[in-house]
PDB file of C-alpha atoms in Angstrom:
ATOM      1  CA  MET C   1       0.000   0.000   0.000  1.00  0.00           C
ATOM      2  CA  LEU C   2       2.755   2.476   0.907  1.00  0.00           C
ATOM      3  CA  GLU C   3       4.601   1.979  -2.371  1.00  0.00           C
ATOM      4  CA  GLN C   4       1.360   2.214  -4.362  1.00  0.00           C
ATOM      5  CA  ARG C   5       0.525   5.542  -2.730  1.00  0.00           C
ATOM      6  CA  ARG C   6       4.084   6.775  -3.114  1.00  0.00           C
ATOM      7  CA  PHE C   7       4.100   5.859  -6.805  1.00  0.00           C
ATOM      8  CA  GLY C   8       0.814   7.673  -7.236  1.00  0.00           C
ATOM      9  CA  PHE C   9       2.243  10.808  -5.627  1.00  0.00           C
ATOM     10  CA  LEU C  10       5.514  10.760  -7.564  1.00  0.00           C
ATOM     11  CA  PHE C  11       4.343   9.738 -11.021  1.00  0.00           C
ATOM     12  CA  ASP C  12       0.572  10.119 -11.283  1.00  0.00           C
ATOM     13  CA  GLY C  13       0.000  13.458  -9.580  1.00  0.00           C
ATOM     14  CA  GLY C  14      -1.587  11.835  -6.548  1.00  0.00           C
ATOM     15  CA  PRO C  15      -2.060  13.566  -3.173  1.00  0.00           C
ATOM     16  CA  ALA C  16       0.440  13.533  -0.334  1.00  0.00           C
ATOM     17  CA  GLU C  17      -1.972  12.706   2.491  1.00  0.00           C
ATOM     18  CA  PRO C  18      -2.410   8.994   1.615  1.00  0.00           C
ATOM     19  CA  VAL C  19       1.380   8.611   1.714  1.00  0.00           C
ATOM     20  CA  VAL C  20       1.527  10.278   5.126  1.00  0.00           C
ATOM     21  CA  ALA C  21      -1.287   8.068   6.415  1.00  0.00           C
ATOM     22  CA  ALA C  22       0.526   4.950   5.202  1.00  0.00           C
ATOM     23  CA  VAL C  23       3.771   6.021   6.871  1.00  0.00           C
ATOM     24  CA  ALA C  24       1.948   6.900  10.099  1.00  0.00           C
ATOM     25  CA  ALA C  25       0.797   3.294  10.412  1.00  0.00           C
ATOM     26  CA  TYR C  26       4.404   2.372  11.265  1.00  0.00           C
ATOM     27  CA  ARG C  27       4.764   4.981  14.012  1.00  0.00           C
ATOM     28  CA  ASN C  28       5.116   4.086  17.697  1.00  0.00           C
ATOM     29  CA  GLU C  29       4.226   6.057  20.806  1.00  0.00           C
ATOM     30  CA  ASP C  30       7.913   6.876  21.435  1.00  0.00           C
ATOM     31  CA  GLY C  31       7.981   8.939  18.224  1.00  0.00           C
ATOM     32  CA  GLY C  32      10.065   6.416  16.342  1.00  0.00           C
ATOM     33  CA  PHE C  33       9.006   4.021  13.609  1.00  0.00           C
ATOM     34  CA  GLY C  34       9.072   0.219  13.390  1.00  0.00           C
ATOM     35  CA  HIS C  35       6.955  -2.675  12.102  1.00  0.00           C
ATOM     36  CA  ALA C  36       9.228  -3.585   9.154  1.00  0.00           C
ATOM     37  CA  LEU C  37       8.994  -0.204   7.452  1.00  0.00           C
ATOM     38  CA  GLU C  38      12.522  -1.061   6.265  1.00  0.00           C
ATOM     39  CA  PRO C  39      11.906  -4.675   5.210  1.00  0.00           C
ATOM     40  CA  ASP C  40      15.001  -6.272   6.755  1.00  0.00           C
ATOM     41  CA  GLY C  41      13.959  -5.515  10.346  1.00  0.00           C
ATOM     42  CA  ARG C  42      10.709  -7.357  11.051  1.00  0.00           C
ATOM     43  CA  GLY C  43       9.979  -6.427  14.659  1.00  0.00           C
ATOM     44  CA  PRO C  44       7.469  -3.801  15.869  1.00  0.00           C
ATOM     45  CA  THR C  45       9.875  -1.722  17.963  1.00  0.00           C
ATOM     46  CA  SER C  46      11.208   1.641  16.894  1.00  0.00           C
ATOM     47  CA  GLN C  47      14.610   1.467  15.237  1.00  0.00           C
ATOM     48  CA  PRO C  48      16.880   4.171  13.805  1.00  0.00           C
ATOM     49  CA  LEU C  49      16.736   2.803  10.262  1.00  0.00           C
ATOM     50  CA  HIS C  50      12.940   2.601  10.235  1.00  0.00           C
ATOM     51  CA  THR C  51      12.810   6.142  11.568  1.00  0.00           C
ATOM     52  CA  TRP C  52      15.183   7.444   8.899  1.00  0.00           C
ATOM     53  CA  THR C  53      13.085   5.690   6.249  1.00  0.00           C
ATOM     54  CA  ALA C  54       9.916   7.341   7.532  1.00  0.00           C
ATOM     55  CA  LEU C  55      11.488  10.794   7.648  1.00  0.00           C
ATOM     56  CA  ASN C  56      12.745  10.450   4.080  1.00  0.00           C
ATOM     57  CA  LEU C  57       9.295   9.513   2.864  1.00  0.00           C
ATOM     58  CA  LEU C  58       7.688  12.383   4.742  1.00  0.00           C
ATOM     59  CA  HIS C  59      10.186  14.869   3.366  1.00  0.00           C
ATOM     60  CA  GLU C  60       9.501  13.578  -0.123  1.00  0.00           C
ATOM     61  CA  VAL C  61       5.858  14.598   0.173  1.00  0.00           C
ATOM     62  CA  GLY C  62       6.551  17.795   2.123  1.00  0.00           C
ATOM     63  CA  ASP C  63       5.049  16.842   5.492  1.00  0.00           C
ATOM     64  CA  ASP C  64       6.797  17.518   8.811  1.00  0.00           C
ATOM     65  CA  ARG C  65       4.165  16.637  11.394  1.00  0.00           C
ATOM     66  CA  PHE C  66       6.097  13.659  12.826  1.00  0.00           C
ATOM     67  CA  VAL C  67       9.590  15.157  12.677  1.00  0.00           C
ATOM     68  CA  ALA C  68       9.743  16.520  16.222  1.00  0.00           C
ATOM     69  CA  GLY C  69       8.664  13.194  17.698  1.00  0.00           C
ATOM     70  CA  ALA C  70      11.167  11.284  15.577  1.00  0.00           C
ATOM     71  CA  ALA C  71      13.968  13.653  16.571  1.00  0.00           C
ATOM     72  CA  GLY C  72      13.021  13.152  20.209  1.00  0.00           C
ATOM     73  CA  PHE C  73      13.184   9.386  19.808  1.00  0.00           C
ATOM     74  CA  LEU C  74      16.603   9.571  18.165  1.00  0.00           C
ATOM     75  CA  ALA C  75      17.905  11.894  20.890  1.00  0.00           C
ATOM     76  CA  SER C  76      16.657   9.448  23.527  1.00  0.00           C
ATOM     77  CA  ILE C  77      18.704   6.561  22.109  1.00  0.00           C
ATOM     78  CA  ALA C  78      21.842   8.551  21.274  1.00  0.00           C
ATOM     79  CA  ASN C  79      25.112   7.988  23.061  1.00  0.00           C
ATOM     80  CA  GLU C  80      27.027  10.740  24.829  1.00  0.00           C
ATOM     81  CA  ASP C  81      29.121  11.384  21.712  1.00  0.00           C
ATOM     82  CA  GLY C  82      25.943  12.110  19.717  1.00  0.00           C
ATOM     83  CA  GLY C  83      26.080   8.919  17.673  1.00  0.00           C
ATOM     84  CA  VAL C  84      23.176   6.497  17.468  1.00  0.00           C
ATOM     85  CA  PRO C  85      23.430   2.696  17.293  1.00  0.00           C
ATOM     86  CA  ASN C  86      22.690   0.800  14.122  1.00  0.00           C
ATOM     87  CA  CYS C  87      20.224  -1.621  15.702  1.00  0.00           C
ATOM     88  CA  LEU C  88      18.799  -1.365  19.212  1.00  0.00           C
ATOM     89  CA  ALA C  89      18.577  -4.232  21.679  1.00  0.00           C
ATOM     90  CA  THR C  90      14.776  -4.104  21.372  1.00  0.00           C
ATOM     91  CA  ALA C  91      15.192  -5.872  18.010  1.00  0.00           C
ATOM     92  CA  ALA C  92      16.935  -8.884  19.551  1.00  0.00           C
ATOM     93  CA  ASP C  93      13.797 -10.995  19.973  1.00  0.00           C
ATOM     94  CA  HIS C  94      12.404 -10.362  16.497  1.00  0.00           C
ATOM     95  CA  PRO C  95      13.295 -11.650  13.015  1.00  0.00           C
ATOM     96  CA  ARG C  96      15.833  -9.506  11.222  1.00  0.00           C
ATOM     97  CA  ALA C  97      18.483  -9.753   8.531  1.00  0.00           C
ATOM     98  CA  PRO C  98      21.907 -11.001   9.686  1.00  0.00           C
ATOM     99  CA  TRP C  99      23.381  -7.571   8.984  1.00  0.00           C
ATOM    100  CA  TRP C 100      20.985  -6.030  11.523  1.00  0.00           C
ATOM    101  CA  ARG C 101      23.432  -6.580  14.382  1.00  0.00           C
ATOM    102  CA  VAL C 102      22.360  -5.450  17.823  1.00  0.00           C
ATOM    103  CA  SER C 103      24.889  -3.097  19.374  1.00  0.00           C
ATOM    104  CA  GLY C 104      24.883  -0.080  21.626  1.00  0.00           C
ATOM    105  CA  ASP C 105      27.922   1.444  19.930  1.00  0.00           C
ATOM    106  CA  SER C 106      27.612   4.672  17.971  1.00  0.00           C
ATOM    107  CA  ASP C 107      27.441   3.893  14.274  1.00  0.00           C
ATOM    108  CA  LEU C 108      28.633   6.323  11.609  1.00  0.00           C
ATOM    109  CA  LEU C 109      26.377   4.916   8.894  1.00  0.00           C
ATOM    110  CA  MET C 110      23.207   5.293  10.923  1.00  0.00           C
ATOM    111  CA  THR C 111      24.115   8.589  12.529  1.00  0.00           C
ATOM    112  CA  ALA C 112      24.986  10.096   9.145  1.00  0.00           C
ATOM    113  CA  LEU C 113      21.662   8.985   7.690  1.00  0.00           C
ATOM    114  CA  VAL C 114      19.443  10.350  10.450  1.00  0.00           C
ATOM    115  CA  ALA C 115      21.459  13.567  10.733  1.00  0.00           C
ATOM    116  CA  SER C 116      21.155  14.116   6.991  1.00  0.00           C
ATOM    117  CA  VAL C 117      17.382  13.960   6.866  1.00  0.00           C
ATOM    118  CA  LEU C 118      16.945  16.086   9.994  1.00  0.00           C
ATOM    119  CA  HIS C 119      19.191  18.747   8.472  1.00  0.00           C
ATOM    120  CA  ARG C 120      17.066  18.538   5.326  1.00  0.00           C
ATOM    121  CA  PHE C 121      14.032  19.359   7.466  1.00  0.00           C
ATOM    122  CA  GLY C 122      15.890  22.263   9.086  1.00  0.00           C
ATOM    123  CA  VAL C 123      15.693  20.792  12.581  1.00  0.00           C
ATOM    124  CA  ALA C 124      17.456  22.720  15.369  1.00  0.00           C
ATOM    125  CA  ASP C 125      18.225  20.400  18.272  1.00  0.00           C
ATOM    126  CA  PRO C 126      21.149  20.112  20.725  1.00  0.00           C
ATOM    127  CA  TRP C 127      21.440  16.391  20.053  1.00  0.00           C
ATOM    128  CA  LEU C 128      21.615  16.987  16.290  1.00  0.00           C
ATOM    129  CA  GLU C 129      24.489  19.398  16.890  1.00  0.00           C
ATOM    130  CA  ARG C 130      26.396  16.644  18.738  1.00  0.00           C
ATOM    131  CA  ALA C 131      25.516  14.097  16.056  1.00  0.00           C
ATOM    132  CA  THR C 132      26.835  16.468  13.395  1.00  0.00           C
ATOM    133  CA  VAL C 133      30.128  16.872  15.250  1.00  0.00           C
ATOM    134  CA  PHE C 134      30.337  13.086  15.575  1.00  0.00           C
ATOM    135  CA  CYS C 135      29.844  12.659  11.820  1.00  0.00           C
ATOM    136  CA  TRP C 136      32.346  15.364  10.920  1.00  0.00           C
ATOM    137  CA  GLU C 137      35.026  13.809  13.134  1.00  0.00           C
ATOM    138  CA  ARG C 138      34.504  10.372  11.584  1.00  0.00           C
ATOM    139  CA  VAL C 139      34.300  11.644   8.007  1.00  0.00           C
ATOM    140  CA  ASP C 140      37.370  13.875   8.347  1.00  0.00           C
ATOM    141  CA  GLY C 141      39.418  11.004   9.767  1.00  0.00           C
ATOM    142  CA  MET C 142      38.141   8.317   7.395  1.00  0.00           C
ATOM    143  CA  ALA C 143      40.853   6.100   5.899  1.00  0.00           C
ATOM    144  CA  GLU C 144      38.646   3.241   4.722  1.00  0.00           C
ATOM    145  CA  THR C 145      34.945   2.536   4.420  1.00  0.00           C
ATOM    146  CA  HIS C 146      32.405   0.304   2.656  1.00  0.00           C
ATOM    147  CA  PRO C 147      29.713   1.044   0.037  1.00  0.00           C
ATOM    148  CA  TYR C 148      26.797   1.535   2.427  1.00  0.00           C
ATOM    149  CA  GLU C 149      28.749   3.680   4.850  1.00  0.00           C
ATOM    150  CA  ALA C 150      30.137   5.775   1.991  1.00  0.00           C
ATOM    151  CA  ALA C 151      26.609   6.362   0.689  1.00  0.00           C
ATOM    152  CA  ALA C 152      25.425   7.366   4.166  1.00  0.00           C
ATOM    153  CA  CYS C 153      28.305   9.808   4.584  1.00  0.00           C
ATOM    154  CA  LEU C 154      27.485  11.241   1.181  1.00  0.00           C
ATOM    155  CA  ALA C 155      23.887  11.797   2.333  1.00  0.00           C
ATOM    156  CA  PHE C 156      25.204  13.649   5.381  1.00  0.00           C
ATOM    157  CA  LEU C 157      27.439  15.828   3.204  1.00  0.00           C
ATOM    158  CA  GLN C 158      24.567  16.501   0.836  1.00  0.00           C
ATOM    159  CA  ASP C 159      22.431  18.033   3.612  1.00  0.00           C
ATOM    160  CA  VAL C 160      24.743  19.382   6.323  1.00  0.00           C
ATOM    161  CA  PRO C 161      24.628  23.220   6.491  1.00  0.00           C
ATOM    162  CA  ASP C 162      28.385  23.871   6.118  1.00  0.00           C
ATOM    163  CA  ARG C 163      28.472  23.686   2.308  1.00  0.00           C
ATOM    164  CA  PRO C 164      32.133  24.570   1.598  1.00  0.00           C
ATOM    165  CA  ARG C 165      33.328  21.971   4.106  1.00  0.00           C
ATOM    166  CA  ALA C 166      30.864  19.436   2.718  1.00  0.00           C
ATOM    167  CA  GLU C 167      32.098  19.914  -0.843  1.00  0.00           C
ATOM    168  CA  ARG C 168      35.716  19.425   0.209  1.00  0.00           C
ATOM    169  CA  ALA C 169      34.841  16.313   2.208  1.00  0.00           C
ATOM    170  CA  ALA C 170      32.761  14.902  -0.655  1.00  0.00           C
ATOM    171  CA  ALA C 171      35.705  15.244  -3.027  1.00  0.00           C
ATOM    172  CA  ARG C 172      37.909  13.293  -0.610  1.00  0.00           C
ATOM    173  CA  LEU C 173      35.186  10.671  -0.139  1.00  0.00           C
ATOM    174  CA  GLY C 174      34.874  10.215  -3.887  1.00  0.00           C
ATOM    175  CA  GLU C 175      38.601   9.616  -4.178  1.00  0.00           C
ATOM    176  CA  LEU C 176      38.377   7.022  -1.410  1.00  0.00           C
ATOM    177  CA  VAL C 177      35.417   5.273  -3.064  1.00  0.00           C
ATOM    178  CA  ARG C 178      37.314   4.932  -6.329  1.00  0.00           C
ATOM    179  CA  GLU C 179      40.639   4.002  -4.739  1.00  0.00           C
ATOM    180  CA  GLN C 180      39.063   1.227  -2.663  1.00  0.00           C
ATOM    181  CA  GLY C 181      36.942  -0.136  -5.523  1.00  0.00           C
ATOM    182  CA  LEU C 182      33.649   0.698  -3.825  1.00  0.00           C
ATOM    183  CA  VAL C 183      31.917   1.486  -7.109  1.00  0.00           C
ATOM    184  CA  ASP C 184      31.178  -0.895  -9.968  1.00  0.00           C
ATOM    185  CA  LEU C 185      31.875   0.934 -13.221  1.00  0.00           C
ATOM    186  CA  GLY C 186      30.475  -1.875 -15.338  1.00  0.00           C
ATOM    187  CA  GLU C 187      33.315  -4.316 -14.865  1.00  0.00           C
ATOM    188  CA  GLY C 188      31.709  -6.344 -12.086  1.00  0.00           C
ATOM    189  CA  GLN C 189      33.775  -4.940  -9.230  1.00  0.00           C
ATOM    190  CA  ALA C 190      32.868  -6.496  -5.900  1.00  0.00           C
ATOM    191  CA  ALA C 191      33.771  -4.927  -2.576  1.00  0.00           C
ATOM    192  CA  GLU C 192      35.326  -7.355  -0.134  1.00  0.00           C
ATOM    193  CA  GLY C 193      32.716  -9.022   2.073  1.00  0.00           C
ATOM    194  CA  TYR C 194      29.743  -8.185  -0.173  1.00  0.00           C
ATOM    195  CA  ALA C 195      27.700 -10.315  -2.540  1.00  0.00           C
ATOM    196  CA  ALA C 196      28.296 -10.218  -6.276  1.00  0.00           C
ATOM    197  CA  GLY C 197      26.556  -7.170  -7.716  1.00  0.00           C
ATOM    198  CA  GLU C 198      26.221  -5.526  -4.314  1.00  0.00           C
ATOM    199  CA  THR C 199      28.952  -2.946  -4.857  1.00  0.00           C
ATOM    200  CA  HIS C 200      27.238   0.344  -5.580  1.00  0.00           C
ATOM    201  CA  ARG C 201      26.937   1.651  -9.127  1.00  0.00           C
ATOM    202  CA  PRO C 202      27.462   5.331 -10.008  1.00  0.00           C
ATOM    203  CA  HIS C 203      23.708   6.030  -9.903  1.00  0.00           C
ATOM    204  CA  HIS C 204      23.481   4.669  -6.354  1.00  0.00           C
ATOM    205  CA  TYR C 205      25.827   7.445  -5.252  1.00  0.00           C
ATOM    206  CA  ALA C 206      24.714  10.093  -7.739  1.00  0.00           C
ATOM    207  CA  ALA C 207      20.973   9.463  -7.908  1.00  0.00           C
ATOM    208  CA  THR C 208      20.414  12.976  -9.281  1.00  0.00           C
ATOM    209  CA  PRO C 209      22.566  15.244 -11.444  1.00  0.00           C
ATOM    210  CA  ASP C 210      22.925  17.764  -8.611  1.00  0.00           C
ATOM    211  CA  SER C 211      24.371  15.185  -6.216  1.00  0.00           C
ATOM    212  CA  LEU C 212      27.844  15.895  -4.872  1.00  0.00           C
ATOM    213  CA  ALA C 213      28.794  12.449  -6.134  1.00  0.00           C
ATOM    214  CA  ARG C 214      28.034  13.339  -9.750  1.00  0.00           C
ATOM    215  CA  ARG C 215      31.497  14.906  -9.853  1.00  0.00           C
ATOM    216  CA  TRP C 216      33.022  11.530  -9.054  1.00  0.00           C
ATOM    217  CA  PHE C 217      32.147  10.118 -12.464  1.00  0.00           C
ATOM    218  CA  SER C 218      32.746  11.135 -16.045  1.00  0.00           C
ATOM    219  CA  ASP C 219      29.886  11.728 -18.462  1.00  0.00           C
ATOM    220  CA  ASP C 220      30.737   8.469 -20.225  1.00  0.00           C
ATOM    221  CA  GLU C 221      30.662   6.534 -16.954  1.00  0.00           C
ATOM    222  CA  MET C 222      27.281   7.957 -15.995  1.00  0.00           C
ATOM    223  CA  THR C 223      25.806   7.372 -19.452  1.00  0.00           C
ATOM    224  CA  ARG C 224      26.943   3.756 -19.496  1.00  0.00           C
ATOM    225  CA  ASP C 225      25.637   3.187 -15.987  1.00  0.00           C
ATOM    226  CA  LEU C 226      22.220   4.680 -16.767  1.00  0.00           C
ATOM    227  CA  ASP C 227      22.015   2.596 -19.943  1.00  0.00           C
ATOM    228  CA  GLU C 228      22.648  -0.493 -17.848  1.00  0.00           C
ATOM    229  CA  LEU C 229      20.039   0.606 -15.324  1.00  0.00           C
ATOM    230  CA  VAL C 230      17.453   0.830 -18.098  1.00  0.00           C
ATOM    231  CA  ALA C 231      18.491  -2.599 -19.405  1.00  0.00           C
ATOM    232  CA  ALA C 232      18.156  -4.126 -15.926  1.00  0.00           C
ATOM    233  CA  ARG C 233      14.384  -3.687 -15.875  1.00  0.00           C
ATOM    234  CA  ALA C 234      12.708  -7.091 -15.625  1.00  0.00           C
ATOM    235  CA  ASP C 235       9.989  -8.349 -17.935  1.00  0.00           C
ATOM    236  CA  ASP C 236       7.333  -7.447 -15.362  1.00  0.00           C
ATOM    237  CA  GLY C 237       8.396  -3.792 -15.548  1.00  0.00           C
ATOM    238  CA  GLY C 238      10.193  -3.626 -12.219  1.00  0.00           C
ATOM    239  CA  TRP C 239      13.743  -3.791 -10.914  1.00  0.00           C
ATOM    240  CA  THR C 240      15.255  -6.105  -8.339  1.00  0.00           C
ATOM    241  CA  PHE C 241      17.950  -5.629  -5.700  1.00  0.00           C
ATOM    242  CA  PRO C 242      21.521  -6.951  -5.565  1.00  0.00           C
ATOM    243  CA  TRP C 243      21.863  -7.818  -1.886  1.00  0.00           C
ATOM    244  CA  PRO C 244      20.921 -11.261  -0.486  1.00  0.00           C
ATOM    245  CA  ALA C 245      17.276 -11.976   0.299  1.00  0.00           C
ATOM    246  CA  TRP C 246      17.454 -13.556   3.743  1.00  0.00           C
ATOM    247  CA  THR C 247      13.752 -14.448   3.677  1.00  0.00           C
ATOM    248  CA  PRO C 248      11.446 -14.641   0.628  1.00  0.00           C
ATOM    249  CA  VAL C 249       9.000 -12.054   1.945  1.00  0.00           C
ATOM    250  CA  THR C 250      11.568  -9.278   1.635  1.00  0.00           C
ATOM    251  CA  THR C 251      11.856  -9.887  -2.112  1.00  0.00           C
ATOM    252  CA  HIS C 252       8.231  -8.840  -2.554  1.00  0.00           C
ATOM    253  CA  GLU C 253       8.719  -5.806  -0.326  1.00  0.00           C
ATOM    254  CA  TRP C 254      12.074  -4.572  -1.629  1.00  0.00           C
ATOM    255  CA  ARG C 255      11.290  -4.810  -5.346  1.00  0.00           C
ATOM    256  CA  PRO C 256       8.699  -2.007  -5.445  1.00  0.00           C
ATOM    257  CA  ILE C 257      11.000   0.152  -3.328  1.00  0.00           C
ATOM    258  CA  VAL C 258      14.005  -0.235  -5.622  1.00  0.00           C
ATOM    259  CA  THR C 259      11.738   0.119  -8.664  1.00  0.00           C
ATOM    260  CA  ILE C 260      10.548   3.523  -7.486  1.00  0.00           C
ATOM    261  CA  GLU C 261      14.139   4.574  -6.811  1.00  0.00           C
ATOM    262  CA  ALA C 262      15.201   3.445 -10.291  1.00  0.00           C
ATOM    263  CA  LEU C 263      12.364   5.424 -11.849  1.00  0.00           C
ATOM    264  CA  ARG C 264      13.209   8.520  -9.808  1.00  0.00           C
ATOM    265  CA  THR C 265      16.830   8.336 -10.946  1.00  0.00           C
ATOM    266  CA  LEU C 266      15.917   7.839 -14.595  1.00  0.00           C
ATOM    267  CA  ARG C 267      13.529  10.777 -14.441  1.00  0.00           C
ATOM    268  CA  ALA C 268      16.145  12.975 -12.779  1.00  0.00           C
ATOM    269  CA  TYR C 269      18.494  12.270 -15.680  1.00  0.00           C
ATOM    270  CA  ASP C 270      15.754  12.866 -18.275  1.00  0.00           C
ATOM    271  CA  ARG C 271      15.605   9.218 -19.282  1.00  0.00           C
ATOM    272  CA  ILE C 272      11.854   9.123 -18.661  1.00  0.00           C
ATOM    273  CA  SER C 273       9.233  11.854 -18.382  1.00  0.00           C
TER     274      SER C 273
END
């Protein structure tokens, strides 16, 4: 239902309110979101990744009514350094993907994601200030990373208010991504520890032409990548995902999500109207 309403809003001129209502169904009393909004975490409890997913969807349709509650939830689970964990202990008793590892440690990937979307909303919060410092310290000192963390840091740099610093950091991050082989330029590169095809493609980093990551790739590299994205559409009209499906149900939930993202990228690059 959520993806149907989101598709209607993005591509058929549909209203925003049905999207907001669908997202609200995943909200908990603590202000966070759960209930498998992000398909790989199946439990009902609020989790940082579910909450980031909800905030992204709400920003997409221009609605901020749940932002304050979500920011309060994130502040309540943050560590003293401002970072938030990747997966809270409340997920331990519920089905989840093996990469949803319960830990109380501050996680750069997750903190960068939630900080990015809150900055996009223009949130002013003492915890967000600490989270931003945490992200800057980790990004500035980064010597190695992995595709998902690099993409999360890019999201942070895309939205953080200090634009000159963000542009400098994004240039360094792009060099690191290319040096460490964290992008597949059509030659089947695979980052160590990830499934075949799971290494990000240029459009995963630069989903729109105005992305900071667009500067990481030549025009020829982007054109070839977008051509391959078009060719990857399945006979049923949708796209699939490259990471492992740890349970069959997530295949049915992830495919419409990645299909919408593929369509958004193709539209941003004028490949579809």
